Amino acid sequence: MFAKPFEKPIRVWVGLGFPRQLNTVVDAYQFVIDWCGN
């Protein structure tokens, strides 16, 4: 379920404006965990 891709990838701008593409719920979750530093 979590590995299913989104209908359209989500693009998040990080740091100094670098795009990062999130394709699945797992990608999004891992991004939030890494970004928050937990």
CSV table of C-alpha atoms in Angstrom, one decimal:
chain,number,residue,atom,x,y,z
A,1,MET,CA,0.0,0.0,0.0
A,2,PHE,CA,2.7,2.5,1.0
A,3,ALA,CA,4.9,1.6,-2.0
A,4,LYS,CA,2.2,2.6,-4.5
A,5,PRO,CA,3.2,5.6,-6.5
A,6,PHE,CA,1.2,8.8,-6.4
A,7,GLU,CA,-0.8,9.7,-9.4
A,8,LYS,CA,1.5,12.7,-9.9
A,9,PRO,CA,4.9,13.0,-8.2
A,10,ILE,CA,5.1,15.6,-5.6
A,11,ARG,CA,8.0,18.1,-6.0
A,12,VAL,CA,9.4,19.7,-2.8
A,13,TRP,CA,11.9,22.5,-2.8
A,14,VAL,CA,14.6,22.0,-0.2
A,15,GLY,CA,17.7,23.9,1.0
A,16,LEU,CA,18.6,26.6,-1.4
A,17,GLY,CA,15.9,25.8,-3.9
A,18,PHE,CA,16.8,22.3,-5.0
A,19,PRO,CA,13.9,20.2,-6.2
A,20,ARG,CA,13.2,16.8,-4.7
A,21,GLN,CA,10.6,14.5,-6.2
A,22,LEU,CA,8.5,12.3,-4.0
A,23,ASN,CA,6.9,9.4,-5.7
A,24,THR,CA,5.4,7.3,-2.9
A,25,VAL,CA,4.2,7.6,0.6
A,26,VAL,CA,7.3,5.9,1.8
A,27,ASP,CA,9.4,8.5,0.0
A,28,ALA,CA,7.4,11.3,1.6
A,29,TYR,CA,7.7,9.8,5.1
A,30,GLN,CA,11.5,9.2,4.7
A,31,PHE,CA,11.9,12.8,3.5
A,32,VAL,CA,10.0,14.2,6.6
A,33,ILE,CA,12.0,12.0,9.0
A,34,ASP,CA,15.4,13.1,7.4
A,35,TRP,CA,14.4,16.8,7.1
A,36,CYS,CA,13.3,17.0,10.8
A,37,GLY,CA,16.4,15.3,12.0
A,38,ASN,CA,14.7,12.8,14.2
